[in-house]
Amino acid sequence: MKSLCIFCGANFNGDPVLREAIDLLAEVMFSRNITLVFGGGKVGVMGLLAEAVLQKSGKAIGVIPQFLMDKEVGHTGLTELHIVDNMHQRKQLMSDLCDGIMMLPGGFGTLEEFFETLTWLQLGLHNKPIGVLNVSGFYDLLLQQMDVMVEQQFLKPANRKLVLTSGDPVELVNLMENFNATPDEVWFRDRNMT
């Protein structure tokens, strides 16, 4: 991976464990020469991650829609900043610019971005690794819901395995670097529910 798209919150809850994970992720990215691609904000987890990468002399590429720049939440000290027209263009460009996708703690927007790019992987529209940095069990219930989807036969086990997960940034980046996409067709055929 030469570039990693990070979906994460525009808020930060003050959790020191999350702050430590952000700093460690920035260190791992810098040491492996992985460029950060993110939503271009200077606020929340987004801003903390960008600052951590930049302080280590790493590269940070932001993609932000004009209406968020107008609200003065855009980070103007990045390696590159792409200003787009809307949220759809933002997500597409972020995906186009990266070799892998990772989700850190966040809210609705973070989940929406993550699940759309995960769906693209499931449908074979890209073959980039997708990881969840599950700091302090933040996404435990979401991951359990994915297991329920498998149990209830709305999600194939092979596609559930597309979501790489760890609470440790080093382990997650390692998993992502060794990923080989093998999605299965999303549709269950007849009685074959596996």
PDB file of C-alpha atoms in Angstrom:
ATOM      1  CA  MET A   1       0.000   0.000   0.000  1.00  0.00           C
ATOM      2  CA  LYS A   2       1.317   3.370  -1.012  1.00  0.00           C
ATOM      3  CA  SER A   3      -1.760   5.297   0.125  1.00  0.00           C
ATOM      4  CA  LEU A   4      -4.440   4.669   2.711  1.00  0.00           C
ATOM      5  CA  CYS A   5      -7.878   6.288   2.781  1.00  0.00           C
ATOM      6  CA  ILE A   6      -9.071   6.856   6.335  1.00  0.00           C
ATOM      7  CA  PHE A   7     -12.748   7.359   7.147  1.00  0.00           C
ATOM      8  CA  CYS A   8     -13.117   8.826  10.634  1.00  0.00           C
ATOM      9  CA  GLY A   9     -15.017  11.281  12.771  1.00  0.00           C
ATOM     10  CA  ALA A  10     -15.191  15.048  12.480  1.00  0.00           C
ATOM     11  CA  ASN A  11     -15.480  14.941  16.279  1.00  0.00           C
ATOM     12  CA  PHE A  12     -13.083  13.650  18.937  1.00  0.00           C
ATOM     13  CA  ASN A  13     -14.320  12.343  22.271  1.00  0.00           C
ATOM     14  CA  GLY A  14     -11.086  12.976  24.164  1.00  0.00           C
ATOM     15  CA  ASP A  15     -10.281   9.258  24.594  1.00  0.00           C
ATOM     16  CA  PRO A  16      -6.522   8.976  25.315  1.00  0.00           C
ATOM     17  CA  VAL A  17      -6.484   5.395  23.965  1.00  0.00           C
ATOM     18  CA  LEU A  18      -7.877   6.624  20.657  1.00  0.00           C
ATOM     19  CA  ARG A  19      -5.337   9.459  20.619  1.00  0.00           C
ATOM     20  CA  GLU A  20      -2.553   6.932  21.165  1.00  0.00           C
ATOM     21  CA  ALA A  21      -3.902   4.742  18.328  1.00  0.00           C
ATOM     22  CA  ILE A  22      -4.014   7.778  16.003  1.00  0.00           C
ATOM     23  CA  ASP A  23      -0.377   8.599  16.791  1.00  0.00           C
ATOM     24  CA  LEU A  24       0.707   4.975  16.303  1.00  0.00           C
ATOM     25  CA  LEU A  25      -1.167   4.745  12.991  1.00  0.00           C
ATOM     26  CA  ALA A  26       0.556   7.937  11.807  1.00  0.00           C
ATOM     27  CA  GLU A  27       3.928   6.464  12.808  1.00  0.00           C
ATOM     28  CA  VAL A  28       3.226   3.205  10.949  1.00  0.00           C
ATOM     29  CA  MET A  29       2.126   5.109   7.842  1.00  0.00           C
ATOM     30  CA  PHE A  30       5.205   7.341   7.915  1.00  0.00           C
ATOM     31  CA  SER A  31       7.617   4.438   8.496  1.00  0.00           C
ATOM     32  CA  ARG A  32       6.127   2.512   5.543  1.00  0.00           C
ATOM     33  CA  ASN A  33       5.873   5.593   3.301  1.00  0.00           C
ATOM     34  CA  ILE A  34       2.068   5.349   3.131  1.00  0.00           C
ATOM     35  CA  THR A  35       0.289   8.571   2.148  1.00  0.00           C
ATOM     36  CA  LEU A  36      -2.817   9.564   4.095  1.00  0.00           C
ATOM     37  CA  VAL A  37      -5.943  10.204   2.017  1.00  0.00           C
ATOM     38  CA  PHE A  38      -8.778  11.610   4.122  1.00  0.00           C
ATOM     39  CA  GLY A  39     -11.757  13.944   4.213  1.00  0.00           C
ATOM     40  CA  GLY A  40      -9.654  17.105   4.365  1.00  0.00           C
ATOM     41  CA  GLY A  41     -10.967  18.436   7.673  1.00  0.00           C
ATOM     42  CA  LYS A  42      -8.973  20.084  10.436  1.00  0.00           C
ATOM     43  CA  VAL A  43     -11.483  19.006  13.100  1.00  0.00           C
ATOM     44  CA  GLY A  44     -12.027  15.863  15.157  1.00  0.00           C
ATOM     45  CA  VAL A  45     -10.244  12.565  14.601  1.00  0.00           C
ATOM     46  CA  MET A  46      -9.663  13.710  11.007  1.00  0.00           C
ATOM     47  CA  GLY A  47      -7.673  16.734  12.081  1.00  0.00           C
ATOM     48  CA  LEU A  48      -5.723  14.854  14.747  1.00  0.00           C
ATOM     49  CA  LEU A  49      -4.672  12.176  12.267  1.00  0.00           C
ATOM     50  CA  ALA A  50      -3.642  14.699   9.607  1.00  0.00           C
ATOM     51  CA  GLU A  51      -1.596  16.662  12.138  1.00  0.00           C
ATOM     52  CA  ALA A  52       0.073  13.482  13.435  1.00  0.00           C
ATOM     53  CA  VAL A  53       1.055  12.476   9.879  1.00  0.00           C
ATOM     54  CA  LEU A  54       2.289  15.958   8.964  1.00  0.00           C
ATOM     55  CA  GLN A  55       4.316  16.314  12.196  1.00  0.00           C
ATOM     56  CA  LYS A  56       6.245  13.194  11.169  1.00  0.00           C
ATOM     57  CA  SER A  57       6.866  14.741   7.717  1.00  0.00           C
ATOM     58  CA  GLY A  58       4.421  12.320   6.116  1.00  0.00           C
ATOM     59  CA  LYS A  59       2.116  13.107   3.217  1.00  0.00           C
ATOM     60  CA  ALA A  60      -1.548  13.994   3.746  1.00  0.00           C
ATOM     61  CA  ILE A  61      -4.006  14.437   0.879  1.00  0.00           C
ATOM     62  CA  GLY A  62      -7.390  15.911   1.730  1.00  0.00           C
ATOM     63  CA  VAL A  63     -10.605  15.783  -0.292  1.00  0.00           C
ATOM     64  CA  ILE A  64     -13.352  18.130   0.842  1.00  0.00           C
ATOM     65  CA  PRO A  65     -16.498  19.588  -0.698  1.00  0.00           C
ATOM     66  CA  GLN A  66     -16.718  23.360  -1.147  1.00  0.00           C
ATOM     67  CA  PHE A  67     -19.582  23.745   1.343  1.00  0.00           C
ATOM     68  CA  LEU A  68     -17.358  22.389   4.130  1.00  0.00           C
ATOM     69  CA  MET A  69     -14.521  24.708   3.103  1.00  0.00           C
ATOM     70  CA  ASP A  70     -17.049  27.535   3.350  1.00  0.00           C
ATOM     71  CA  LYS A  71     -17.742  26.482   6.962  1.00  0.00           C
ATOM     72  CA  GLU A  72     -13.990  26.857   7.626  1.00  0.00           C
ATOM     73  CA  VAL A  73     -13.430  23.239   8.642  1.00  0.00           C
ATOM     74  CA  GLY A  74     -10.961  22.459   5.832  1.00  0.00           C
ATOM     75  CA  HIS A  75      -7.298  21.845   6.667  1.00  0.00           C
ATOM     76  CA  THR A  76      -5.192  24.285   4.660  1.00  0.00           C
ATOM     77  CA  GLY A  77      -1.749  22.938   5.626  1.00  0.00           C
ATOM     78  CA  LEU A  78      -1.870  19.616   3.751  1.00  0.00           C
ATOM     79  CA  THR A  79       0.428  18.145   1.124  1.00  0.00           C
ATOM     80  CA  GLU A  80      -2.529  18.372  -1.290  1.00  0.00           C
ATOM     81  CA  LEU A  81      -6.103  19.555  -0.889  1.00  0.00           C
ATOM     82  CA  HIS A  82      -8.736  18.708  -3.496  1.00  0.00           C
ATOM     83  CA  ILE A  83     -11.957  20.749  -3.317  1.00  0.00           C
ATOM     84  CA  VAL A  84     -14.920  18.999  -4.939  1.00  0.00           C
ATOM     85  CA  ASP A  85     -18.564  19.873  -5.524  1.00  0.00           C
ATOM     86  CA  ASN A  86     -20.300  17.333  -3.285  1.00  0.00           C
ATOM     87  CA  MET A  87     -20.016  14.395  -0.889  1.00  0.00           C
ATOM     88  CA  HIS A  88     -20.353  11.816  -3.678  1.00  0.00           C
ATOM     89  CA  GLN A  89     -17.389  13.240  -5.558  1.00  0.00           C
ATOM     90  CA  ARG A  90     -15.433  13.380  -2.319  1.00  0.00           C
ATOM     91  CA  LYS A  91     -15.919   9.688  -1.617  1.00  0.00           C
ATOM     92  CA  GLN A  92     -15.157   8.655  -5.208  1.00  0.00           C
ATOM     93  CA  LEU A  93     -11.948  10.696  -5.379  1.00  0.00           C
ATOM     94  CA  MET A  94     -10.794   9.451  -1.984  1.00  0.00           C
ATOM     95  CA  SER A  95     -11.312   5.896  -3.221  1.00  0.00           C
ATOM     96  CA  ASP A  96      -9.548   6.616  -6.513  1.00  0.00           C
ATOM     97  CA  LEU A  97      -6.502   8.072  -4.726  1.00  0.00           C
ATOM     98  CA  CYS A  98      -5.928   5.141  -2.336  1.00  0.00           C
ATOM     99  CA  ASP A  99      -4.682   1.553  -2.254  1.00  0.00           C
ATOM    100  CA  GLY A 100      -6.569   0.634   0.929  1.00  0.00           C
ATOM    101  CA  ILE A 101      -9.398   1.879   3.136  1.00  0.00           C
ATOM    102  CA  MET A 102      -9.567   2.008   6.935  1.00  0.00           C
ATOM    103  CA  MET A 103     -12.301   3.126   9.297  1.00  0.00           C
ATOM    104  CA  LEU A 104     -11.542   4.713  12.665  1.00  0.00           C
ATOM    105  CA  PRO A 105     -14.183   5.748  15.205  1.00  0.00           C
ATOM    106  CA  GLY A 106     -16.733   8.208  13.875  1.00  0.00           C
ATOM    107  CA  GLY A 107     -20.424   8.826  13.350  1.00  0.00           C
ATOM    108  CA  PHE A 108     -23.006   8.436  10.580  1.00  0.00           C
ATOM    109  CA  GLY A 109     -20.795   9.892   7.846  1.00  0.00           C
ATOM    110  CA  THR A 110     -17.956   7.528   8.710  1.00  0.00           C
ATOM    111  CA  LEU A 111     -20.265   4.513   8.560  1.00  0.00           C
ATOM    112  CA  GLU A 112     -21.819   5.657   5.281  1.00  0.00           C
ATOM    113  CA  GLU A 113     -18.420   6.038   3.604  1.00  0.00           C
ATOM    114  CA  PHE A 114     -17.173   2.720   4.953  1.00  0.00           C
ATOM    115  CA  PHE A 115     -20.217   0.705   3.917  1.00  0.00           C
ATOM    116  CA  GLU A 116     -20.388   2.130   0.410  1.00  0.00           C
ATOM    117  CA  THR A 117     -16.752   1.289  -0.313  1.00  0.00           C
ATOM    118  CA  LEU A 118     -17.237  -2.118   1.317  1.00  0.00           C
ATOM    119  CA  THR A 119     -20.224  -2.719  -0.961  1.00  0.00           C
ATOM    120  CA  TRP A 120     -18.065  -1.744  -3.955  1.00  0.00           C
ATOM    121  CA  LEU A 121     -15.557  -4.415  -2.875  1.00  0.00           C
ATOM    122  CA  GLN A 122     -18.297  -7.002  -2.430  1.00  0.00           C
ATOM    123  CA  LEU A 123     -19.569  -6.240  -5.947  1.00  0.00           C
ATOM    124  CA  GLY A 124     -16.070  -6.526  -7.418  1.00  0.00           C
ATOM    125  CA  LEU A 125     -15.782  -2.835  -8.340  1.00  0.00           C
ATOM    126  CA  HIS A 126     -12.370  -2.661  -6.644  1.00  0.00           C
ATOM    127  CA  ASN A 127     -10.065  -5.081  -4.835  1.00  0.00           C
ATOM    128  CA  LYS A 128      -8.618  -2.813  -2.148  1.00  0.00           C
ATOM    129  CA  PRO A 129      -8.324  -4.049   1.434  1.00  0.00           C
ATOM    130  CA  ILE A 130     -10.818  -2.610   3.903  1.00  0.00           C
ATOM    131  CA  GLY A 131     -10.035  -2.494   7.600  1.00  0.00           C
ATOM    132  CA  VAL A 132     -11.733  -1.468  10.825  1.00  0.00           C
ATOM    133  CA  LEU A 133      -9.490  -0.067  13.551  1.00  0.00           C
ATOM    134  CA  ASN A 134     -11.588  -1.196  16.490  1.00  0.00           C
ATOM    135  CA  VAL A 135     -10.079   0.977  19.220  1.00  0.00           C
ATOM    136  CA  SER A 136     -11.296   0.003  22.715  1.00  0.00           C
ATOM    137  CA  GLY A 137     -14.042  -2.146  21.194  1.00  0.00           C
ATOM    138  CA  PHE A 138     -15.734   0.912  19.631  1.00  0.00           C
ATOM    139  CA  TYR A 139     -17.091  -1.177  16.739  1.00  0.00           C
ATOM    140  CA  ASP A 140     -17.807  -4.429  18.638  1.00  0.00           C
ATOM    141  CA  LEU A 141     -21.573  -4.159  18.207  1.00  0.00           C
ATOM    142  CA  LEU A 142     -21.285  -3.235  14.528  1.00  0.00           C
ATOM    143  CA  LEU A 143     -19.065  -6.273  13.915  1.00  0.00           C
ATOM    144  CA  GLN A 144     -21.558  -8.437  15.827  1.00  0.00           C
ATOM    145  CA  GLN A 145     -24.301  -7.130  13.542  1.00  0.00           C
ATOM    146  CA  MET A 146     -22.287  -8.313  10.548  1.00  0.00           C
ATOM    147  CA  ASP A 147     -22.173 -11.771  12.138  1.00  0.00           C
ATOM    148  CA  VAL A 148     -25.952 -11.654  12.604  1.00  0.00           C
ATOM    149  CA  MET A 149     -26.279 -10.831   8.894  1.00  0.00           C
ATOM    150  CA  VAL A 150     -24.365 -14.042   8.134  1.00  0.00           C
ATOM    151  CA  GLU A 151     -26.419 -16.080  10.617  1.00  0.00           C
ATOM    152  CA  GLN A 152     -29.655 -14.721   9.171  1.00  0.00           C
ATOM    153  CA  GLN A 153     -28.422 -15.438   5.602  1.00  0.00           C
ATOM    154  CA  PHE A 154     -28.314 -11.852   4.351  1.00  0.00           C
ATOM    155  CA  LEU A 155     -24.509 -11.854   4.056  1.00  0.00           C
ATOM    156  CA  LYS A 156     -22.227 -14.599   2.765  1.00  0.00           C
ATOM    157  CA  PRO A 157     -19.437 -15.744   5.090  1.00  0.00           C
ATOM    158  CA  ALA A 158     -16.831 -15.065   2.378  1.00  0.00           C
ATOM    159  CA  ASN A 159     -17.991 -11.460   2.163  1.00  0.00           C
ATOM    160  CA  ARG A 160     -18.014 -11.049   5.954  1.00  0.00           C
ATOM    161  CA  LYS A 161     -14.328 -12.012   5.843  1.00  0.00           C
ATOM    162  CA  LEU A 162     -13.630  -9.028   3.593  1.00  0.00           C
ATOM    163  CA  VAL A 163     -13.746  -6.802   6.707  1.00  0.00           C
ATOM    164  CA  LEU A 164     -10.307  -6.908   8.317  1.00  0.00           C
ATOM    165  CA  THR A 165     -10.375  -5.924  11.980  1.00  0.00           C
ATOM    166  CA  SER A 166      -7.933  -5.174  14.777  1.00  0.00           C
ATOM    167  CA  GLY A 167      -7.609  -2.796  17.704  1.00  0.00           C
ATOM    168  CA  ASP A 168      -3.898  -2.432  16.921  1.00  0.00           C
ATOM    169  CA  PRO A 169      -2.878  -0.139  14.026  1.00  0.00           C
ATOM    170  CA  VAL A 170       0.299  -2.131  13.285  1.00  0.00           C
ATOM    171  CA  GLU A 171      -1.569  -5.433  13.077  1.00  0.00           C
ATOM    172  CA  LEU A 172      -4.334  -3.932  10.940  1.00  0.00           C
ATOM    173  CA  VAL A 173      -1.920  -2.385   8.425  1.00  0.00           C
ATOM    174  CA  ASN A 174      -0.114  -5.753   8.230  1.00  0.00           C
ATOM    175  CA  LEU A 175      -3.416  -7.539   7.560  1.00  0.00           C
ATOM    176  CA  MET A 176      -4.296  -5.005   4.892  1.00  0.00           C
ATOM    177  CA  GLU A 177      -0.918  -5.262   3.172  1.00  0.00           C
ATOM    178  CA  ASN A 178      -1.354  -9.047   2.913  1.00  0.00           C
ATOM    179  CA  PHE A 179      -4.987  -8.928   1.749  1.00  0.00           C
ATOM    180  CA  ASN A 180      -6.184 -10.777  -1.335  1.00  0.00           C
ATOM    181  CA  ALA A 181      -9.773  -9.944  -2.294  1.00  0.00           C
ATOM    182  CA  THR A 182     -12.007 -12.956  -2.888  1.00  0.00           C
ATOM    183  CA  PRO A 183     -15.580 -11.637  -2.730  1.00  0.00           C
ATOM    184  CA  ASP A 184     -18.402 -14.027  -3.528  1.00  0.00           C
ATOM    185  CA  GLU A 185     -21.461 -13.089  -5.530  1.00  0.00           C
ATOM    186  CA  VAL A 186     -23.798 -11.295  -3.181  1.00  0.00           C
ATOM    187  CA  TRP A 187     -26.863 -13.240  -4.289  1.00  0.00           C
ATOM    188  CA  PHE A 188     -27.685 -16.543  -2.660  1.00  0.00           C
ATOM    189  CA  ARG A 189     -28.611 -19.163  -5.246  1.00  0.00           C
ATOM    190  CA  ASP A 190     -31.611 -21.387  -4.540  1.00  0.00           C
ATOM    191  CA  ARG A 191     -30.986 -23.208  -1.261  1.00  0.00           C
ATOM    192  CA  ASN A 192     -27.233 -22.678  -1.262  1.00  0.00           C
ATOM    193  CA  MET A 193     -26.871 -20.233   1.613  1.00  0.00           C
ATOM    194  CA  THR A 194     -23.084 -20.394   1.950  1.00  0.00           C
TER     195      THR A 194
END
